[in-house]
Amino acid sequence: MAETNYSKDWQENKSLNECIMYMLKKEIMCDAIFRVGTERSIVKVHKYMLASRSPVFYTMFEGACPEKGEVIVPDVNLGTFKGLLKYIYSDVLDLSLDNIQEVLYVAEKYMLSAMKDKCSVLLSSSVETSNASLVFDVASKLHLEDFKNKSLDYIKKNAAECLKAPNAIKMSKKCMEAILKLDSANCSETDICQFLIKWASSQCVAEKNI
């Protein structure tokens, strides 16, 4: 049965972008189902939209062995997957240093080069700023050697500034240790101690919320 739980004027005087986003949101005429994340959340989509933007999705639905049933995506969380769909349907990408690691992962996974380019622009603009520690963390995890080296060089010269940045406490233990091992890092022992206290406290809070 066709869906009836939607506004009668969702097509009238609306742009193409508005209409297709509405169809996604209200699951109108969707023809594929994804099970996303560890909780296998149901997400309904339109095959033609995904196939039109990604060679991976095109092969998935139109290749030699097309998917017939539900598509399981255990390695992407629901929020990131919905952000991916928003980009595919509207060209609007919700991107920040807080989610760039997840966004880059799905951009690589589904071969969305324009999406990767947007991530590169953000990383480039953040390498030589107080956010360099977060760039270093992301670049290390995703093996982006150029960004990793540039951010680490900036951190070495501006360690005190970088360690005091609000998002520095979000970096992984491995990256934190790499930064603290830098020779001639431009920061005092007091700066390091204060950072370690904040970082450890942040890790404790994060573990409690798991």
Tab-separated table of C-alpha atoms in Angstrom:
chain	number	residue	atom	x	y	z
A	1	MET	CA	0.000	0.000	0.000
A	2	ALA	CA	1.295	3.454	-0.884
A	3	GLU	CA	2.284	5.704	1.976
A	4	THR	CA	-0.268	8.336	2.948
A	5	ASN	CA	1.396	9.819	6.027
A	6	TYR	CA	2.851	12.862	4.311
A	7	SER	CA	1.936	16.392	3.344
A	8	LYS	CA	-0.272	16.743	0.268
A	9	ASP	CA	1.776	19.664	-1.019
A	10	TRP	CA	5.250	18.156	-0.673
A	11	GLN	CA	5.749	18.461	-4.461
A	12	GLU	CA	4.040	21.800	-5.102
A	13	ASN	CA	6.463	24.679	-5.738
A	14	LYS	CA	9.332	22.668	-4.274
A	15	SER	CA	12.828	22.232	-5.676
A	16	LEU	CA	14.131	18.871	-6.834
A	17	ASN	CA	16.359	18.763	-3.775
A	18	GLU	CA	13.447	19.420	-1.425
A	19	CYS	CA	11.321	16.726	-3.063
A	20	ILE	CA	13.883	13.943	-3.037
A	21	MET	CA	14.933	14.733	0.520
A	22	TYR	CA	11.284	14.556	1.548
A	23	MET	CA	10.938	11.200	-0.199
A	24	LEU	CA	13.957	9.913	1.699
A	25	LYS	CA	12.724	11.213	5.040
A	26	LYS	CA	9.212	9.823	4.565
A	27	GLU	CA	10.424	6.622	2.863
A	28	ILE	CA	8.296	7.250	-0.229
A	29	MET	CA	8.861	4.661	-2.998
A	30	CYS	CA	12.047	3.348	-1.391
A	31	ASP	CA	13.258	0.111	-2.962
A	32	ALA	CA	16.219	-0.943	-0.816
A	33	ILE	CA	16.771	-1.566	2.879
A	34	PHE	CA	20.019	-1.197	4.805
A	35	ARG	CA	20.679	-2.545	8.292
A	36	VAL	CA	23.127	-0.099	9.798
A	37	GLY	CA	25.477	-0.210	12.772
A	38	THR	CA	25.781	-2.699	15.587
A	39	GLU	CA	22.078	-2.340	16.326
A	40	ARG	CA	21.136	-3.107	12.700
A	41	SER	CA	18.916	-0.021	12.451
A	42	ILE	CA	16.624	-0.062	9.410
A	43	VAL	CA	17.269	2.617	6.778
A	44	LYS	CA	15.207	2.709	3.576
A	45	VAL	CA	16.642	4.294	0.447
A	46	HIS	CA	16.246	4.643	-3.316
A	47	LYS	CA	18.648	2.494	-5.328
A	48	TYR	CA	18.852	4.920	-8.237
A	49	MET	CA	20.002	7.773	-5.991
A	50	LEU	CA	22.783	5.784	-4.384
A	51	ALA	CA	23.860	4.235	-7.691
A	52	SER	CA	23.945	7.647	-9.369
A	53	ARG	CA	26.536	8.966	-6.897
A	54	SER	CA	28.706	5.994	-5.997
A	55	PRO	CA	30.305	3.284	-8.181
A	56	VAL	CA	30.216	0.986	-5.169
A	57	PHE	CA	26.460	1.331	-4.812
A	58	TYR	CA	26.024	1.009	-8.581
A	59	THR	CA	27.868	-2.310	-8.567
A	60	MET	CA	25.975	-3.362	-5.459
A	61	PHE	CA	22.610	-2.967	-7.176
A	62	GLU	CA	23.404	-3.363	-10.892
A	63	GLY	CA	26.526	-5.504	-10.976
A	64	ALA	CA	26.941	-9.146	-11.939
A	65	CYS	CA	25.676	-10.287	-8.525
A	66	PRO	CA	23.274	-7.558	-7.363
A	67	GLU	CA	22.046	-7.443	-3.788
A	68	LYS	CA	18.541	-8.853	-3.523
A	69	GLY	CA	17.840	-8.651	0.187
A	70	GLU	CA	18.695	-6.284	3.004
A	71	VAL	CA	22.191	-4.797	2.919
A	72	ILE	CA	24.090	-5.157	6.195
A	73	VAL	CA	26.479	-2.316	7.117
A	74	PRO	CA	27.929	-3.156	10.562
A	75	ASP	CA	30.983	-0.889	10.336
A	76	VAL	CA	29.211	2.486	10.020
A	77	ASN	CA	27.143	4.081	12.783
A	78	LEU	CA	23.619	5.277	12.084
A	79	GLY	CA	24.389	8.987	12.360
A	80	THR	CA	27.263	8.764	9.894
A	81	PHE	CA	25.199	6.717	7.442
A	82	LYS	CA	22.358	9.230	7.544
A	83	GLY	CA	24.902	11.983	6.956
A	84	LEU	CA	26.138	10.027	3.944
A	85	LEU	CA	22.607	9.806	2.565
A	86	LYS	CA	22.067	13.519	3.106
A	87	TYR	CA	25.164	14.217	1.051
A	88	ILE	CA	24.157	11.780	-1.694
A	89	TYR	CA	20.649	13.205	-1.958
A	90	SER	CA	21.405	16.903	-1.491
A	91	ASP	CA	25.159	17.576	-1.819
A	92	VAL	CA	25.043	18.980	1.716
A	93	LEU	CA	27.752	17.571	3.969
A	94	ASP	CA	27.652	18.043	7.733
A	95	LEU	CA	31.368	18.016	8.415
A	96	SER	CA	33.546	19.023	11.354
A	97	LEU	CA	36.735	17.838	13.001
A	98	ASP	CA	34.558	15.923	15.446
A	99	ASN	CA	33.121	13.638	12.751
A	100	ILE	CA	35.706	13.848	9.972
A	101	GLN	CA	37.203	10.439	10.746
A	102	GLU	CA	33.851	8.702	10.264
A	103	VAL	CA	33.007	10.804	7.195
A	104	LEU	CA	36.347	10.025	5.550
A	105	TYR	CA	35.807	6.345	6.250
A	106	VAL	CA	32.479	6.196	4.409
A	107	ALA	CA	33.833	8.394	1.607
A	108	GLU	CA	36.597	5.826	1.090
A	109	LYS	CA	34.252	2.878	1.517
A	110	TYR	CA	31.807	4.074	-1.129
A	111	MET	CA	34.367	5.822	-3.388
A	112	LEU	CA	32.939	9.330	-3.116
A	113	SER	CA	35.888	11.428	-4.274
A	114	ALA	CA	34.128	14.794	-3.948
A	115	MET	CA	33.258	13.950	-0.359
A	116	LYS	CA	36.899	13.057	0.320
A	117	ASP	CA	37.977	16.355	-1.219
A	118	LYS	CA	35.786	18.278	1.213
A	119	CYS	CA	37.417	16.409	4.087
A	120	SER	CA	40.865	17.220	2.713
A	121	VAL	CA	39.992	20.907	2.547
A	122	LEU	CA	38.964	20.886	6.209
A	123	LEU	CA	42.100	19.032	7.265
A	124	SER	CA	44.278	21.398	5.235
A	125	SER	CA	42.718	24.426	6.862
A	126	SER	CA	43.231	22.925	10.326
A	127	VAL	CA	46.779	21.575	10.088
A	128	GLU	CA	48.500	24.762	11.206
A	129	THR	CA	46.061	25.784	13.932
A	130	SER	CA	45.437	24.875	17.556
A	131	ASN	CA	43.414	21.939	16.159
A	132	ALA	CA	46.594	20.318	14.838
A	133	SER	CA	46.515	17.636	17.546
A	134	LEU	CA	43.113	16.443	16.366
A	135	VAL	CA	44.273	16.500	12.743
A	136	PHE	CA	47.286	14.422	13.767
A	137	ASP	CA	45.026	11.920	15.500
A	138	VAL	CA	42.715	11.548	12.488
A	139	ALA	CA	45.590	11.420	10.002
A	140	SER	CA	47.375	8.748	12.052
A	141	LYS	CA	44.312	6.509	12.205
A	142	LEU	CA	43.578	6.860	8.486
A	143	HIS	CA	47.226	6.704	7.349
A	144	LEU	CA	47.206	10.171	5.783
A	145	GLU	CA	50.952	10.667	5.970
A	146	ASP	CA	51.098	14.189	4.531
A	147	PHE	CA	48.598	15.578	7.034
A	148	LYS	CA	50.190	13.542	9.807
A	149	ASN	CA	53.657	14.978	9.180
A	150	LYS	CA	52.492	18.568	8.709
A	151	SER	CA	50.348	18.567	11.841
A	152	LEU	CA	53.083	16.958	13.931
A	153	ASP	CA	55.582	19.571	12.753
A	154	TYR	CA	53.192	22.353	13.758
A	155	ILE	CA	52.554	20.734	17.144
A	156	LYS	CA	56.285	20.513	17.808
A	157	LYS	CA	56.632	24.261	17.270
A	158	ASN	CA	53.405	25.199	19.075
A	159	ALA	CA	52.918	22.408	21.615
A	160	ALA	CA	51.636	24.600	24.444
A	161	GLU	CA	48.929	26.124	22.238
A	162	CYS	CA	47.888	22.754	20.810
A	163	LEU	CA	47.727	20.958	24.164
A	164	LYS	CA	45.524	23.712	25.579
A	165	ALA	CA	43.025	23.462	22.712
A	166	PRO	CA	39.619	22.150	23.922
A	167	ASN	CA	39.536	19.203	21.526
A	168	ALA	CA	43.096	18.021	22.289
A	169	ILE	CA	41.715	15.776	25.022
A	170	LYS	CA	39.868	13.771	22.359
A	171	MET	CA	43.035	12.336	20.825
A	172	SER	CA	43.877	8.666	21.244
A	173	LYS	CA	46.430	7.401	23.746
A	174	LYS	CA	48.790	6.390	20.944
A	175	CYS	CA	48.800	9.867	19.421
A	176	MET	CA	49.036	11.545	22.800
A	177	GLU	CA	52.137	9.509	23.599
A	178	ALA	CA	53.680	10.328	20.209
A	179	ILE	CA	53.226	14.048	20.817
A	180	LEU	CA	54.675	13.910	24.325
A	181	LYS	CA	57.763	12.097	23.010
A	182	LEU	CA	58.617	14.927	20.633
A	183	ASP	CA	62.126	16.302	21.091
A	184	SER	CA	62.344	20.022	21.824
A	185	ALA	CA	58.576	20.450	21.957
A	186	ASN	CA	57.758	24.067	22.695
A	187	CYS	CA	55.953	23.631	26.019
A	188	SER	CA	56.695	23.465	29.728
A	189	GLU	CA	56.333	20.561	32.142
A	190	THR	CA	53.411	22.423	33.687
A	191	ASP	CA	51.639	22.519	30.319
A	192	ILE	CA	52.187	18.788	29.915
A	193	CYS	CA	50.960	17.931	33.420
A	194	GLN	CA	47.831	20.042	33.039
A	195	PHE	CA	47.086	18.413	29.709
A	196	LEU	CA	47.584	14.887	31.055
A	197	ILE	CA	45.171	15.538	33.926
A	198	LYS	CA	42.504	16.821	31.533
A	199	TRP	CA	43.118	13.997	29.060
A	200	ALA	CA	42.899	11.285	31.725
A	201	SER	CA	39.717	12.800	33.134
A	202	SER	CA	38.181	12.878	29.665
A	203	GLN	CA	39.065	9.222	29.079
A	204	CYS	CA	37.412	8.212	32.363
A	205	VAL	CA	34.205	10.018	31.402
A	206	ALA	CA	34.239	8.416	27.951
A	207	GLU	CA	34.660	4.917	29.412
A	208	LYS	CA	31.766	5.445	31.825
A	209	ASN	CA	29.511	6.418	28.919
A	210	ILE	CA	30.267	3.269	26.942
